[in-house]
Protein backbone atom coordinates (compact mmCIF):
# COMPACT_ATOMS: atom_id res chain seq x y z
CA UNK A 1 -5.44 -16.23 107.84
CA UNK A 2 -3.52 -18.37 105.67
CA UNK A 3 -1.29 -16.59 102.61
CA UNK A 4 -2.47 -18.08 99.19
CA UNK A 5 -0.99 -21.79 98.18
CA UNK A 6 -3.08 -20.88 94.59
CA UNK A 7 -0.46 -21.31 91.58
CA UNK A 8 0.77 -17.70 90.62
CA UNK A 9 0.10 -18.27 86.33
CA UNK A 10 -2.38 -16.97 84.53
CA UNK A 11 -5.85 -18.83 84.55
CA UNK A 12 -9.16 -18.90 85.73
CA UNK A 13 -9.13 -20.02 89.85
CA UNK A 14 -12.94 -20.24 91.25
CA UNK A 15 -15.73 -19.61 89.08
CA UNK A 16 -19.49 -19.61 91.35
CA UNK A 17 -22.86 -19.21 89.94
CA UNK A 18 -25.69 -18.50 92.96
CA UNK A 19 -29.24 -17.49 92.59
CA UNK A 20 -30.34 -15.74 95.22
CA UNK A 21 -33.40 -13.80 94.29
CA UNK A 22 -35.83 -16.74 93.46
CA UNK A 23 -35.24 -18.48 96.92
CA UNK A 24 -35.46 -15.25 99.16
CA UNK A 25 -39.16 -14.61 97.07
CA UNK A 26 -37.46 -11.71 95.79
CA UNK A 27 -38.45 -11.33 92.08
CA UNK A 28 -36.50 -8.16 90.80
CA UNK A 29 -39.63 -6.90 87.99
CA UNK A 30 -42.97 -7.94 87.23
CA UNK A 31 -45.15 -6.70 84.35
CA UNK A 32 -47.77 -4.53 85.14
CA UNK A 33 -50.75 -3.04 83.27
CA UNK A 34 -51.65 0.59 84.38
CA UNK A 35 -54.83 1.10 82.20
CA UNK A 36 -52.78 1.96 78.62
CA UNK A 37 -53.40 -1.46 77.25
CA UNK A 38 -49.41 -1.67 77.47
CA UNK A 39 -47.07 -3.65 79.48
CA UNK A 40 -44.93 -1.57 82.09
CA UNK A 41 -41.91 -3.31 83.87
CA UNK A 42 -41.70 -2.31 87.38
CA UNK A 43 -38.74 -3.16 89.08
CA UNK A 44 -37.67 -3.64 92.71
CA UNK A 45 -34.47 -2.29 93.07
CA UNK A 46 -34.42 -1.24 96.88
CA UNK A 47 -35.62 -4.71 97.65
CA UNK A 48 -32.84 -6.42 95.47
CA UNK A 49 -30.53 -4.30 96.97
CA UNK A 50 -31.21 -5.18 100.51
CA UNK A 51 -30.74 -9.16 99.36
CA UNK A 52 -27.44 -7.57 97.42
CA UNK A 53 -26.32 -6.65 100.88
CA UNK A 54 -27.76 -9.59 102.84
CA UNK A 55 -26.70 -12.15 100.88
CA UNK A 56 -23.75 -11.43 98.83
CA UNK A 57 -20.79 -10.91 101.65
CA UNK A 58 -20.89 -14.63 102.37
CA UNK A 59 -20.92 -15.62 98.86
CA UNK A 60 -17.82 -13.69 98.41
CA UNK A 61 -15.88 -15.36 100.99
CA UNK A 62 -16.74 -18.37 99.93
CA UNK A 63 -15.55 -17.93 96.73
CA UNK A 64 -12.28 -16.80 98.38
CA UNK A 65 -12.02 -19.44 100.09
CA UNK A 66 -12.50 -21.87 97.31
CA UNK A 67 -10.07 -20.43 95.68
CA UNK A 68 -7.43 -20.34 98.42
CA UNK A 69 -7.20 -16.31 97.64
CA UNK A 70 -6.93 -13.52 100.25
CA UNK A 71 -9.09 -10.64 99.73
CA UNK A 72 -5.72 -8.25 99.95
CA UNK A 73 -4.57 -10.49 96.62
CA UNK A 74 -6.61 -9.17 94.58
CA UNK A 75 -5.51 -6.10 92.89
CA UNK A 76 -8.58 -5.28 90.92
CA UNK A 77 -12.45 -6.11 91.14
CA UNK A 78 -14.87 -5.61 88.73
CA UNK A 79 -18.09 -5.44 89.23
CA UNK A 80 -21.26 -5.15 86.89
CA UNK A 81 -21.81 -1.71 86.45
CA UNK A 82 -25.37 -1.29 86.83
CA UNK A 83 -26.39 1.31 89.43
CA UNK A 84 -24.82 3.83 91.54
CA UNK A 85 -25.39 1.57 94.35
CA UNK A 86 -21.82 0.07 93.68
CA UNK A 87 -20.11 2.81 96.53
CA UNK A 88 -22.66 1.76 99.07
CA UNK A 89 -22.38 -1.76 98.54
CA UNK A 90 -18.76 -2.46 97.85
CA UNK A 91 -17.57 -1.18 100.82
CA UNK A 92 -19.87 -3.56 102.60
CA UNK A 93 -18.34 -6.56 100.50
CA UNK A 94 -14.68 -5.68 101.90
CA UNK A 95 -13.89 -3.42 98.95
CA UNK A 96 -12.87 -0.06 99.66
CA UNK A 97 -13.43 2.84 97.01
CA UNK A 98 -9.78 2.50 94.54
CA UNK A 99 -10.21 -1.59 95.02
CA UNK A 100 -12.86 -1.62 92.30
CA UNK A 101 -13.92 -0.02 89.28
CA UNK A 102 -16.78 2.33 89.09
CA UNK A 103 -18.03 3.39 85.82
CA UNK A 104 -21.29 4.32 86.51
CA UNK A 105 -21.14 8.02 86.49
CA UNK A 106 -19.23 8.20 83.13
CA UNK A 107 -21.71 5.74 81.00
CA UNK A 108 -24.22 4.58 82.76
CA UNK A 109 -25.51 0.93 82.87
CA UNK A 110 -24.04 -1.01 80.01
CA UNK A 111 -25.89 -3.88 80.32
CA UNK A 112 -24.28 -7.05 79.76
CA UNK A 113 -21.16 -5.27 78.27
CA UNK A 114 -20.34 -3.37 81.25
CA UNK A 115 -17.71 -6.24 83.12
CA UNK A 116 -15.85 -7.06 79.58
CA UNK A 117 -15.67 -3.06 78.96
CA UNK A 118 -14.52 -1.77 82.40
CA UNK A 119 -12.09 -5.16 82.52
CA UNK A 120 -10.66 -3.69 78.87
CA UNK A 121 -10.54 -0.17 79.94
CA UNK A 122 -8.71 -1.30 83.15
CA UNK A 123 -5.95 -3.19 81.13
CA UNK A 124 -5.72 -0.14 78.83
CA UNK A 125 -5.15 2.40 81.69
CA UNK A 126 -2.59 0.20 83.22
CA UNK A 127 -4.56 -0.57 86.18
CA UNK A 128 -3.99 -4.02 86.10
CA UNK A 129 -0.72 -6.01 84.70
CA UNK A 130 0.06 -9.09 83.92
CA UNK A 131 0.01 -11.77 87.23
CA UNK A 132 -2.80 -9.25 88.71
CA UNK A 133 -5.75 -11.38 90.40
CA UNK A 134 -8.86 -9.66 89.18
CA UNK A 135 -12.25 -10.78 90.26
CA UNK A 136 -15.18 -10.33 87.90
CA UNK A 137 -18.46 -9.93 89.48
CA UNK A 138 -21.97 -10.18 87.50
CA UNK A 139 -25.34 -9.80 88.55
CA UNK A 140 -28.61 -10.48 86.59
CA UNK A 141 -32.19 -10.40 86.97
CA UNK A 142 -33.60 -12.55 89.87
CA UNK A 143 -30.45 -12.35 91.88
CA UNK A 144 -28.17 -14.38 89.64
CA UNK A 145 -23.94 -13.92 90.57
CA UNK A 146 -21.59 -15.06 88.90
CA UNK A 147 -17.79 -14.59 90.11
CA UNK A 148 -14.45 -15.29 88.37
CA UNK A 149 -11.54 -14.64 90.04
CA UNK A 150 -8.27 -15.25 87.50
CA UNK A 151 -4.65 -14.22 87.58
CA UNK A 152 -3.97 -11.59 83.99
């Protein structure tokens, strides 16, 4: 692979969004009446996890290629802190333990606050410094995935 030609100044490099779940026919949850008169939301977690394992590697490669960045140049990956599956999914995406933030064991699912909270913690703890490349990964129902690669 070629060396990165991206400028070394702080700022946004490659914001990307894809929605794969609807295309793959996999709604992450559905309402269900269970004879109680109340609606219960049932999730399809295993199906969504399999969808992530299939779709995310190519999405990551596209993001890095568009940005002109090699995976090794990224100092830290901060994925959405949704489940214990991070330890399974992240290596499949080419990020080994220690290269990404995993706070689910400490805090559980912090929902939409998980990425900014983990970023603030990484900065406070000194895990990232000025000039470092950071990859933020957000996910939402459907499976909607958002990446933002930026230099801090």
